Amino acid sequence: MTSAQIRQSFLDFFRSKQHTIVPSSSLMPDSPNLLFTNAGMNQFVPIFLGERKADVSKWGGAVPSLDTRAADTQKCIRAGGKHNDLDDVGLDTYHHTFFEMLGNWSFGDYFKKEAIDWAWELVIEVWKFPPQRVYATIYQPDKTKNDPADRDQEAWELWAAKFRSVGLDPDIHIVNGGKKDNFWMMGETGPCGPCTEIHVDLRPGPVQTDIEAQTSGATLVNGSDARCIEIWNNVFIQYNANPDGTFSPLPAQHVDTGMGFERVASIIQGTNGLTDFQNAKISNYETDIFRPIFDELEKMSGKKYGSTLPGDDRRAGFQPAQAGQASSLPDNGQPAGWKPAGTGSQDGCPPAEQIQLDIAFRVIADHIRTLSFAIADGIQPGNTDRNYVLRRILRRAVRYGRTLGFHEPFFYKLVDVLVRTMGDVFPEIRAKQQHVKDVLKIEEESFNKTLDKGIALFNEEVVRLASGGVAETAGSGPGGTGHRPVAAGDPPAAPGAVYSKRNLPHFENPWAIYAANFQTLDGRTLSAAARDIVFDCILRWRDSRYRLVAACVMPDHVHMVFQPGIRETDVSGQPVFWPLSEIFHSIKSFSAKEVNKLEGTTGVLWQEERFDRYIRSDADLQEKFRYVCGNPWATGIVDERTSYRWLWTPDIEAAQPYVAPASLPYAPAAGQVARQNGPVARSTQAQGGAAEPISGAFVFRLYDEQGFPLDLTELMARERGLTVDKEGFEKLMEEQRARARAAQKKTVIELSQIETKTPTAFIGYDQGQAAATVQEVVQLKDKTVVVLDSSVCYAEMGGQVGDTGEISGGGQLWRIVNTQKSGNTWLHFIEGGDAPAVGSQVSMQLDCGRRAAIQRHHTVTHLLHWALHEVASKEASQKGSSVTPEKLTF
């Protein structure tokens, strides 16, 4: 079955049971407490609460369809607040920020018997799930924990009859669950009740016909093992949770169900129509729901999706779950039937680069669904609340695009394939297709401007931390070791230098990091002394011409990961970086001369050909770093118990500072000891030392200057096995908010302090001058407020400033400098401390010229709004304006 057929069969099944098929509600929830619509029941809450009668048949449906029965597929986003799956997306087979929830509903109509009967009929009889692999859960309270209500014996008996009908033991296939797993509550108070779930055993193998296999499957239910997952939850709403902690029976009982559409599709499609669990590949991403997006990404990027997971990798250095953090994978690190992509791998383990590519595929495919449907429902990326959540998700996707090699806007191009595959089910995405693309493209272009610089800054910070926390700026001198070479500039090139330059990469990007290797000619083996010379030569310029990330001198070749440093600045003050050609010429020409001198040889030492590579992502850098650092052991030059003296990383440098030998034409700084001939200590992190967290100040800098949300920096840090100082970041954020408040601070008239209920009749639409009676005079700090029985002055509201004018009477004149309102009372602020007497008759005059200027700008505000709708998009919406005599701000 295709996913479309699975979805339609669910809806058709419940249509045959007299359910009205209702459309998905918007992802913009009605409830002010929700960021997004996150469950199918959201649109029916007013019915459950008795605030609205059940009237779903207005949407049409089966004949006859009932107001009291509904079925649907609901768009859901869980990416913030209580339900937040964002951090898990891409790392496993089943977490999403956007998903569909299939549901059937009873509003005071049928209850447990029908719900369980129909659940069994659909899953076992229509879809043909093997009943031996199916388990049901029912509510069993733990009274020692004050769990509410009683055991749901009725649900147990209904399920027991079903399992017995196919020869299965209900004591094995019905599992008890406490309040956490099997009692659903809308909130601390309100409608609630026990629930019964359907779980499926996905372990590889034939149908579990023996009792022992079925019993072991039951132990996985309600656990964290991906080989047994929940697909459907039936909630029986029969109680009201009271404020005093008690539970009262409801006058009407309801059914509220939710089925994970992507999960069901993955099981049916991943097992060849539920016929082959032995070779199953059960993953939400291995379905025709995501395959069209992957196909488009593969076409755009030239990369292939390999179906690997972090848990598959045994060599890439992925970190296990932290203490106290439950793993989402089973003991073998893989969900049921998951086969690692062995191409190019060792011992069947996929290469780390493929794992990172596949994570990027999954993240991008998930996030394009979330962003597209949210924007189609009127939720725009922005800087506050749900809008900021969308912006964070989009920037996360764009950053993962770097892993696939995207440096130009690409994300918005995936909208078309999403519309082709889902536009029939959710027509709103087709109707808003161009608008969604336009919004995504603008957001992507904006973030692209700072993404590369932010990643470069992050990489610099990681290197700085690895160097012992000593700040290093490329080209600025010594790093964490305190080593400063005495001589400046290159050693003189020997006559007949044995290094021939060639054109290096056609692109050399500012702040870029490169991985390179160069070979000896014809595989010439370097002696230990020769390797010393090459090693010392590489380290010679590591703090002046380039920042060294890692280096390893092997018997017949050299590996380097490095970042060119700043050579000078141009006339405009922009940095000019050391060219790769000069960096390699310095290393190769000098080392060749010195090695030939040492060994009494002549001729070419290094091949012209060499490998160089521009590091395109954090994952790429991580993978190359690990490769370089593991090369001596991976090739068997040394065993695992032995260190390798010609390997350099910032951690090794920190453990045992390097000092240049006196045999080279530069000397160590005074007070430093000679480099020892024994093995160099391995990385402190490799030895289990805790890494220093990335400072809150740096995280704030990325946020403030480059637009990196906190969670994006956390993601990049997590990939390096690092943490961030969130507390320090939040402190700096609050300081910035305080500065912003102080900068914007102005005199605020605290109207709540004016205790008046005297109403004012506003007559200023038709008149510019009128007589009035003084009702009250109020002093507010250094302001004097006059309340009149009528006024020609418009009070400040809707972004339009208040009118000014004059009050006169008894031969005196008072200038009105502002008009505001409190309730139905107009407040006229006048200059000076003097005021007309209460009860006196006065005349007031509006400043008509100023009012006319304000009116013009108010009209232009509406015209501009109309023009944006006509020219740009009907979705254009103003979120505030300021209308003054001088200008309008829209």
PDB file of N, CA and C in Angstrom, residues 193-272:
ATOM      1  N   GLY A 193      -9.168  10.800  31.294  1.00  0.00           N
ATOM      2  CA  GLY A 193      -9.604   9.416  31.401  1.00  0.00           C
ATOM      3  C   GLY A 193      -8.510   8.434  31.034  1.00  0.00           C
ATOM      4  N   PRO A 194      -8.768   7.144  31.259  1.00  0.00           N
ATOM      5  CA  PRO A 194      -7.788   6.113  30.920  1.00  0.00           C
ATOM      6  C   PRO A 194      -7.661   5.972  29.412  1.00  0.00           C
ATOM      7  N   CYS A 195      -6.548   5.409  28.971  1.00  0.00           N
ATOM      8  CA  CYS A 195      -6.372   5.170  27.547  1.00  0.00           C
ATOM      9  C   CYS A 195      -5.839   3.769  27.323  1.00  0.00           C
ATOM     10  N   THR A 196      -6.059   3.282  26.136  1.00  0.00           N
ATOM     11  CA  THR A 196      -5.550   1.980  25.734  1.00  0.00           C
ATOM     12  C   THR A 196      -4.790   2.156  24.436  1.00  0.00           C
ATOM     13  N   GLU A 197      -3.587   1.594  24.374  1.00  0.00           N
ATOM     14  CA  GLU A 197      -2.719   1.789  23.221  1.00  0.00           C
ATOM     15  C   GLU A 197      -2.502   0.463  22.490  1.00  0.00           C
ATOM     16  N   ILE A 198      -2.119   0.569  21.216  1.00  0.00           N
ATOM     17  CA  ILE A 198      -1.720  -0.594  20.438  1.00  0.00           C
ATOM     18  C   ILE A 198      -0.234  -0.462  20.128  1.00  0.00           C
ATOM     19  N   HIS A 199       0.526  -1.487  20.518  1.00  0.00           N
ATOM     20  CA  HIS A 199       1.960  -1.542  20.253  1.00  0.00           C
ATOM     21  C   HIS A 199       2.243  -2.711  19.317  1.00  0.00           C
ATOM     22  N   VAL A 200       3.317  -2.572  18.526  1.00  0.00           N
ATOM     23  CA  VAL A 200       3.674  -3.611  17.560  1.00  0.00           C
ATOM     24  C   VAL A 200       5.127  -4.028  17.776  1.00  0.00           C
ATOM     25  N   ASP A 201       5.348  -5.346  17.852  1.00  0.00           N
ATOM     26  CA  ASP A 201       6.682  -5.924  17.991  1.00  0.00           C
ATOM     27  C   ASP A 201       7.328  -5.987  16.609  1.00  0.00           C
ATOM     28  N   LEU A 202       8.428  -5.256  16.436  1.00  0.00           N
ATOM     29  CA  LEU A 202       9.063  -5.146  15.124  1.00  0.00           C
ATOM     30  C   LEU A 202      10.376  -5.921  15.037  1.00  0.00           C
ATOM     31  N   ARG A 203      10.657  -6.780  16.002  1.00  0.00           N
ATOM     32  CA  ARG A 203      11.928  -7.513  15.975  1.00  0.00           C
ATOM     33  C   ARG A 203      12.007  -8.396  14.734  1.00  0.00           C
ATOM     34  N   PRO A 204      13.181  -8.477  14.129  1.00  0.00           N
ATOM     35  CA  PRO A 204      13.324  -9.297  12.920  1.00  0.00           C
ATOM     36  C   PRO A 204      13.006 -10.760  13.201  1.00  0.00           C
ATOM     37  N   GLY A 205      12.510 -11.449  12.180  1.00  0.00           N
ATOM     38  CA  GLY A 205      12.239 -12.862  12.317  1.00  0.00           C
ATOM     39  C   GLY A 205      10.864 -13.217  11.818  1.00  0.00           C
ATOM     40  N   PRO A 206      10.540 -14.491  11.879  1.00  0.00           N
ATOM     41  CA  PRO A 206       9.210 -14.944  11.448  1.00  0.00           C
ATOM     42  C   PRO A 206       8.147 -14.534  12.453  1.00  0.00           C
ATOM     43  N   VAL A 207       6.905 -14.845  12.156  1.00  0.00           N
ATOM     44  CA  VAL A 207       5.794 -14.544  13.059  1.00  0.00           C
ATOM     45  C   VAL A 207       6.077 -15.182  14.419  1.00  0.00           C
ATOM     46  N   GLN A 208       5.895 -14.415  15.478  1.00  0.00           N
ATOM     47  CA  GLN A 208       6.218 -14.885  16.831  1.00  0.00           C
ATOM     48  C   GLN A 208       5.126 -15.847  17.301  1.00  0.00           C
ATOM     49  N   THR A 209       5.258 -17.107  16.930  1.00  0.00           N
ATOM     50  CA  THR A 209       4.201 -18.071  17.259  1.00  0.00           C
ATOM     51  C   THR A 209       4.401 -18.717  18.621  1.00  0.00           C
ATOM     52  N   ASP A 210       5.646 -18.748  19.119  1.00  0.00           N
ATOM     53  CA  ASP A 210       5.859 -19.429  20.393  1.00  0.00           C
ATOM     54  C   ASP A 210       5.631 -18.473  21.556  1.00  0.00           C
ATOM     55  N   ILE A 211       5.233 -19.050  22.682  1.00  0.00           N
ATOM     56  CA  ILE A 211       4.883 -18.269  23.877  1.00  0.00           C
ATOM     57  C   ILE A 211       6.065 -17.469  24.379  1.00  0.00           C
ATOM     58  N   GLU A 212       7.251 -18.058  24.336  1.00  0.00           N
ATOM     59  CA  GLU A 212       8.437 -17.376  24.868  1.00  0.00           C
ATOM     60  C   GLU A 212       8.719 -16.091  24.086  1.00  0.00           C
ATOM     61  N   ALA A 213       8.608 -16.159  22.753  1.00  0.00           N
ATOM     62  CA  ALA A 213       8.854 -14.974  21.927  1.00  0.00           C
ATOM     63  C   ALA A 213       7.812 -13.897  22.189  1.00  0.00           C
ATOM     64  N   GLN A 214       6.546 -14.304  22.333  1.00  0.00           N
ATOM     65  CA  GLN A 214       5.489 -13.335  22.602  1.00  0.00           C
ATOM     66  C   GLN A 214       5.666 -12.699  23.982  1.00  0.00           C
ATOM     67  N   THR A 215       6.093 -13.490  24.943  1.00  0.00           N
ATOM     68  CA  THR A 215       6.305 -12.965  26.292  1.00  0.00           C
ATOM     69  C   THR A 215       7.447 -11.958  26.307  1.00  0.00           C
ATOM     70  N   SER A 216       8.526 -12.285  25.592  1.00  0.00           N
ATOM     71  CA  SER A 216       9.645 -11.334  25.557  1.00  0.00           C
ATOM     72  C   SER A 216       9.250 -10.056  24.836  1.00  0.00           C
ATOM     73  N   GLY A 217       8.361 -10.177  23.839  1.00  0.00           N
ATOM     74  CA  GLY A 217       7.876  -8.976  23.167  1.00  0.00           C
ATOM     75  C   GLY A 217       7.092  -8.076  24.097  1.00  0.00           C
ATOM     76  N   ALA A 218       6.336  -8.687  25.006  1.00  0.00           N
ATOM     77  CA  ALA A 218       5.540  -7.903  25.957  1.00  0.00           C
ATOM     78  C   ALA A 218       6.419  -7.068  26.869  1.00  0.00           C
ATOM     79  N   THR A 219       7.634  -7.547  27.156  1.00  0.00           N
ATOM     80  CA  THR A 219       8.529  -6.795  28.054  1.00  0.00           C
ATOM     81  C   THR A 219       9.019  -5.501  27.416  1.00  0.00           C
ATOM     82  N   LEU A 220       8.903  -5.386  26.091  1.00  0.00           N
ATOM     83  CA  LEU A 220       9.377  -4.186  25.398  1.00  0.00           C
ATOM     84  C   LEU A 220       8.318  -3.089  25.344  1.00  0.00           C
ATOM     85  N   VAL A 221       7.066  -3.434  25.661  1.00  0.00           N
ATOM     86  CA  VAL A 221       5.962  -2.470  25.569  1.00  0.00           C
ATOM     87  C   VAL A 221       6.137  -1.368  26.612  1.00  0.00           C
ATOM     88  N   ASN A 222       5.827  -0.151  26.210  1.00  0.00           N
ATOM     89  CA  ASN A 222       5.955   1.041  27.074  1.00  0.00           C
ATOM     90  C   ASN A 222       7.391   1.287  27.500  1.00  0.00           C
ATOM     91  N   GLY A 223       8.346   0.761  26.734  1.00  0.00           N
ATOM     92  CA  GLY A 223       9.750   1.017  26.998  1.00  0.00           C
ATOM     93  C   GLY A 223      10.317   1.992  25.982  1.00  0.00           C
ATOM     94  N   SER A 224      11.651   2.060  25.919  1.00  0.00           N
ATOM     95  CA  SER A 224      12.304   2.982  24.985  1.00  0.00           C
ATOM     96  C   SER A 224      12.970   2.230  23.844  1.00  0.00           C
ATOM     97  N   ASP A 225      12.571   0.985  23.637  1.00  0.00           N
ATOM     98  CA  ASP A 225      13.169   0.155  22.599  1.00  0.00           C
ATOM     99  C   ASP A 225      12.458   0.391  21.282  1.00  0.00           C
ATOM    100  N   ALA A 226      13.207   0.822  20.261  1.00  0.00           N
ATOM    101  CA  ALA A 226      12.610   1.140  18.963  1.00  0.00           C
ATOM    102  C   ALA A 226      12.094  -0.087  18.237  1.00  0.00           C
ATOM    103  N   ARG A 227      12.377  -1.286  18.757  1.00  0.00           N
ATOM    104  CA  ARG A 227      11.872  -2.498  18.110  1.00  0.00           C
ATOM    105  C   ARG A 227      10.436  -2.804  18.498  1.00  0.00           C
ATOM    106  N   CYS A 228       9.869  -2.026  19.404  1.00  0.00           N
ATOM    107  CA  CYS A 228       8.454  -2.201  19.760  1.00  0.00           C
ATOM    108  C   CYS A 228       7.867  -0.812  19.953  1.00  0.00           C
ATOM    109  N   ILE A 229       7.009  -0.384  19.034  1.00  0.00           N
ATOM    110  CA  ILE A 229       6.524   0.995  19.076  1.00  0.00           C
ATOM    111  C   ILE A 229       5.011   1.053  19.145  1.00  0.00           C
ATOM    112  N   GLU A 230       4.543   2.143  19.735  1.00  0.00           N
ATOM    113  CA  GLU A 230       3.106   2.417  19.800  1.00  0.00           C
ATOM    114  C   GLU A 230       2.663   3.016  18.474  1.00  0.00           C
ATOM    115  N   ILE A 231       1.515   2.550  17.969  1.00  0.00           N
ATOM    116  CA  ILE A 231       0.987   3.132  16.734  1.00  0.00           C
ATOM    117  C   ILE A 231      -0.349   3.839  16.933  1.00  0.00           C
ATOM    118  N   TRP A 232      -1.097   3.501  18.013  1.00  0.00           N
ATOM    119  CA  TRP A 232      -2.452   4.057  18.144  1.00  0.00           C
ATOM    120  C   TRP A 232      -2.790   4.171  19.620  1.00  0.00           C
ATOM    121  N   ASN A 233      -3.383   5.303  19.983  1.00  0.00           N
ATOM    122  CA  ASN A 233      -3.820   5.519  21.361  1.00  0.00           C
ATOM    123  C   ASN A 233      -5.303   5.874  21.365  1.00  0.00           C
ATOM    124  N   ASN A 234      -6.101   5.099  22.080  1.00  0.00           N
ATOM    125  CA  ASN A 234      -7.528   5.365  22.251  1.00  0.00           C
ATOM    126  C   ASN A 234      -7.759   5.905  23.659  1.00  0.00           C
ATOM    127  N   VAL A 235      -8.193   7.139  23.754  1.00  0.00           N
ATOM    128  CA  VAL A 235      -8.424   7.770  25.056  1.00  0.00           C
ATOM    129  C   VAL A 235      -9.920   7.751  25.354  1.00  0.00           C
ATOM    130  N   PHE A 236     -10.263   7.308  26.561  1.00  0.00           N
ATOM    131  CA  PHE A 236     -11.657   7.255  26.994  1.00  0.00           C
ATOM    132  C   PHE A 236     -11.899   8.376  27.995  1.00  0.00           C
ATOM    133  N   ILE A 237     -12.461   9.471  27.509  1.00  0.00           N
ATOM    134  CA  ILE A 237     -12.661  10.654  28.355  1.00  0.00           C
ATOM    135  C   ILE A 237     -13.938  10.449  29.151  1.00  0.00           C
ATOM    136  N   GLN A 238     -13.764  10.150  30.442  1.00  0.00           N
ATOM    137  CA  GLN A 238     -14.932   9.837  31.271  1.00  0.00           C
ATOM    138  C   GLN A 238     -14.928  10.532  32.627  1.00  0.00           C
ATOM    139  N   TYR A 239     -13.838  11.280  32.949  1.00  0.00           N
ATOM    140  CA  TYR A 239     -13.754  11.979  34.233  1.00  0.00           C
ATOM    141  C   TYR A 239     -13.454  13.452  34.024  1.00  0.00           C
ATOM    142  N   ASN A 240     -13.725  14.201  35.068  1.00  0.00           N
ATOM    143  CA  ASN A 240     -13.271  15.588  35.126  1.00  0.00           C
ATOM    144  C   ASN A 240     -12.307  15.713  36.297  1.00  0.00           C
ATOM    145  N   ALA A 241     -11.097  16.220  36.021  1.00  0.00           N
ATOM    146  CA  ALA A 241     -10.123  16.457  37.091  1.00  0.00           C
ATOM    147  C   ALA A 241     -10.469  17.775  37.774  1.00  0.00           C
ATOM    148  N   ASN A 242     -10.763  17.718  39.074  1.00  0.00           N
ATOM    149  CA  ASN A 242     -11.192  18.889  39.828  1.00  0.00           C
ATOM    150  C   ASN A 242     -10.004  19.616  40.436  1.00  0.00           C
ATOM    151  N   PRO A 243     -10.163  20.907  40.761  1.00  0.00           N
ATOM    152  CA  PRO A 243      -9.047  21.673  41.339  1.00  0.00           C
ATOM    153  C   PRO A 243      -8.545  21.099  42.661  1.00  0.00           C
ATOM    154  N   ASP A 244      -9.401  20.371  43.392  1.00  0.00           N
ATOM    155  CA  ASP A 244      -8.964  19.825  44.680  1.00  0.00           C
ATOM    156  C   ASP A 244      -8.264  18.476  44.533  1.00  0.00           C
ATOM    157  N   GLY A 245      -8.022  18.046  43.284  1.00  0.00           N
ATOM    158  CA  GLY A 245      -7.310  16.800  43.070  1.00  0.00           C
ATOM    159  C   GLY A 245      -8.197  15.580  42.935  1.00  0.00           C
ATOM    160  N   THR A 246      -9.497  15.751  43.071  1.00  0.00           N
ATOM    161  CA  THR A 246     -10.419  14.620  42.926  1.00  0.00           C
ATOM    162  C   THR A 246     -10.867  14.487  41.467  1.00  0.00           C
ATOM    163  N   PHE A 247     -11.506  13.348  41.160  1.00  0.00           N
ATOM    164  CA  PHE A 247     -11.970  13.076  39.806  1.00  0.00           C
ATOM    165  C   PHE A 247     -13.447  12.715  39.856  1.00  0.00           C
ATOM    166  N   SER A 248     -14.238  13.421  39.048  1.00  0.00           N
ATOM    167  CA  SER A 248     -15.688  13.189  39.022  1.00  0.00           C
ATOM    168  C   SER A 248     -16.092  12.629  37.665  1.00  0.00           C
ATOM    169  N   PRO A 249     -17.054  11.694  37.626  1.00  0.00           N
ATOM    170  CA  PRO A 249     -17.535  11.178  36.331  1.00  0.00           C
ATOM    171  C   PRO A 249     -18.186  12.296  35.524  1.00  0.00           C
ATOM    172  N   LEU A 250     -17.943  12.271  34.218  1.00  0.00           N
ATOM    173  CA  LEU A 250     -18.554  13.248  33.321  1.00  0.00           C
ATOM    174  C   LEU A 250     -19.961  12.789  32.941  1.00  0.00           C
ATOM    175  N   PRO A 251     -20.858  13.732  32.699  1.00  0.00           N
ATOM    176  CA  PRO A 251     -22.212  13.341  32.275  1.00  0.00           C
ATOM    177  C   PRO A 251     -22.210  12.689  30.892  1.00  0.00           C
ATOM    178  N   ALA A 252     -21.235  13.061  30.034  1.00  0.00           N
ATOM    179  CA  ALA A 252     -21.115  12.460  28.703  1.00  0.00           C
ATOM    180  C   ALA A 252     -19.707  11.891  28.565  1.00  0.00           C
ATOM    181  N   GLN A 253     -19.615  10.740  27.925  1.00  0.00           N
ATOM    182  CA  GLN A 253     -18.325  10.084  27.748  1.00  0.00           C
ATOM    183  C   GLN A 253     -17.909  10.175  26.281  1.00  0.00           C
ATOM    184  N   HIS A 254     -16.607  10.419  26.068  1.00  0.00           N
ATOM    185  CA  HIS A 254     -16.101  10.669  24.727  1.00  0.00           C
ATOM    186  C   HIS A 254     -14.947   9.727  24.406  1.00  0.00           C
ATOM    187  N   VAL A 255     -14.682   9.568  23.111  1.00  0.00           N
ATOM    188  CA  VAL A 255     -13.516   8.830  22.635  1.00  0.00           C
ATOM    189  C   VAL A 255     -12.656   9.780  21.808  1.00  0.00           C
ATOM    190  N   ASP A 256     -11.361   9.768  22.093  1.00  0.00           N
ATOM    191  CA  ASP A 256     -10.394  10.640  21.418  1.00  0.00           C
ATOM    192  C   ASP A 256      -9.207   9.747  21.051  1.00  0.00           C
ATOM    193  N   THR A 257      -8.961   9.534  19.750  1.00  0.00           N
ATOM    194  CA  THR A 257      -7.879   8.637  19.359  1.00  0.00           C
ATOM    195  C   THR A 257      -6.848   9.364  18.504  1.00  0.00           C
ATOM    196  N   GLY A 258      -5.653   8.828  18.510  1.00  0.00           N
ATOM    197  CA  GLY A 258      -4.593   9.370  17.671  1.00  0.00           C
ATOM    198  C   GLY A 258      -3.686   8.258  17.177  1.00  0.00           C
ATOM    199  N   MET A 259      -3.525   8.154  15.868  1.00  0.00           N
ATOM    200  CA  MET A 259      -2.651   7.147  15.258  1.00  0.00           C
ATOM    201  C   MET A 259      -1.533   7.850  14.493  1.00  0.00           C
ATOM    202  N   GLY A 260      -0.302   7.405  14.684  1.00  0.00           N
ATOM    203  CA  GLY A 260       0.826   7.973  13.967  1.00  0.00           C
ATOM    204  C   GLY A 260       0.860   7.496  12.523  1.00  0.00           C
ATOM    205  N   PHE A 261       0.477   8.372  11.603  1.00  0.00           N
ATOM    206  CA  PHE A 261       0.383   7.996  10.193  1.00  0.00           C
ATOM    207  C   PHE A 261       1.729   7.535   9.645  1.00  0.00           C
ATOM    208  N   GLU A 262       2.786   8.304   9.920  1.00  0.00           N
ATOM    209  CA  GLU A 262       4.101   7.941   9.389  1.00  0.00           C
ATOM    210  C   GLU A 262       4.581   6.607   9.952  1.00  0.00           C
ATOM    211  N   ARG A 263       4.265   6.330  11.212  1.00  0.00           N
ATOM    212  CA  ARG A 263       4.688   5.063  11.812  1.00  0.00           C
ATOM    213  C   ARG A 263       3.986   3.874  11.165  1.00  0.00           C
ATOM    214  N   VAL A 264       2.681   4.003  10.953  1.00  0.00           N
ATOM    215  CA  VAL A 264       1.941   2.911  10.329  1.00  0.00           C
ATOM    216  C   VAL A 264       2.455   2.671   8.908  1.00  0.00           C
ATOM    217  N   ALA A 265       2.679   3.751   8.158  1.00  0.00           N
ATOM    218  CA  ALA A 265       3.195   3.607   6.801  1.00  0.00           C
ATOM    219  C   ALA A 265       4.563   2.928   6.805  1.00  0.00           C
ATOM    220  N   SER A 266       5.412   3.271   7.768  1.00  0.00           N
ATOM    221  CA  SER A 266       6.750   2.681   7.810  1.00  0.00           C
ATOM    222  C   SER A 266       6.691   1.184   8.082  1.00  0.00           C
ATOM    223  N   ILE A 267       5.753   0.760   8.931  1.00  0.00           N
ATOM    224  CA  ILE A 267       5.643  -0.673   9.244  1.00  0.00           C
ATOM    225  C   ILE A 267       5.099  -1.437   8.040  1.00  0.00           C
ATOM    226  N   ILE A 268       4.033  -0.920   7.436  1.00  0.00           N
ATOM    227  CA  ILE A 268       3.429  -1.626   6.307  1.00  0.00           C
ATOM    228  C   ILE A 268       4.388  -1.685   5.119  1.00  0.00           C
ATOM    229  N   GLN A 269       5.004  -0.548   4.791  1.00  0.00           N
ATOM    230  CA  GLN A 269       5.890  -0.525   3.634  1.00  0.00           C
ATOM    231  C   GLN A 269       7.232  -1.178   3.929  1.00  0.00           C
ATOM    232  N   GLY A 270       7.712  -1.045   5.168  1.00  0.00           N
ATOM    233  CA  GLY A 270       9.032  -1.590   5.510  1.00  0.00           C
ATOM    234  C   GLY A 270       9.062  -3.095   5.663  1.00  0.00           C
ATOM    235  N   THR A 271       7.889  -3.713   5.709  1.00  0.00           N
ATOM    236  CA  THR A 271       7.816  -5.177   5.841  1.00  0.00           C
ATOM    237  C   THR A 271       7.188  -5.823   4.614  1.00  0.00           C
ATOM    238  N   ASN A 272       7.203  -5.086   3.495  1.00  0.00           N
ATOM    239  CA  ASN A 272       6.614  -5.605   2.265  1.00  0.00           C
ATOM    240  C   ASN A 272       5.167  -6.019   2.495  1.00  0.00           C
TER     241      ASN A 272
END
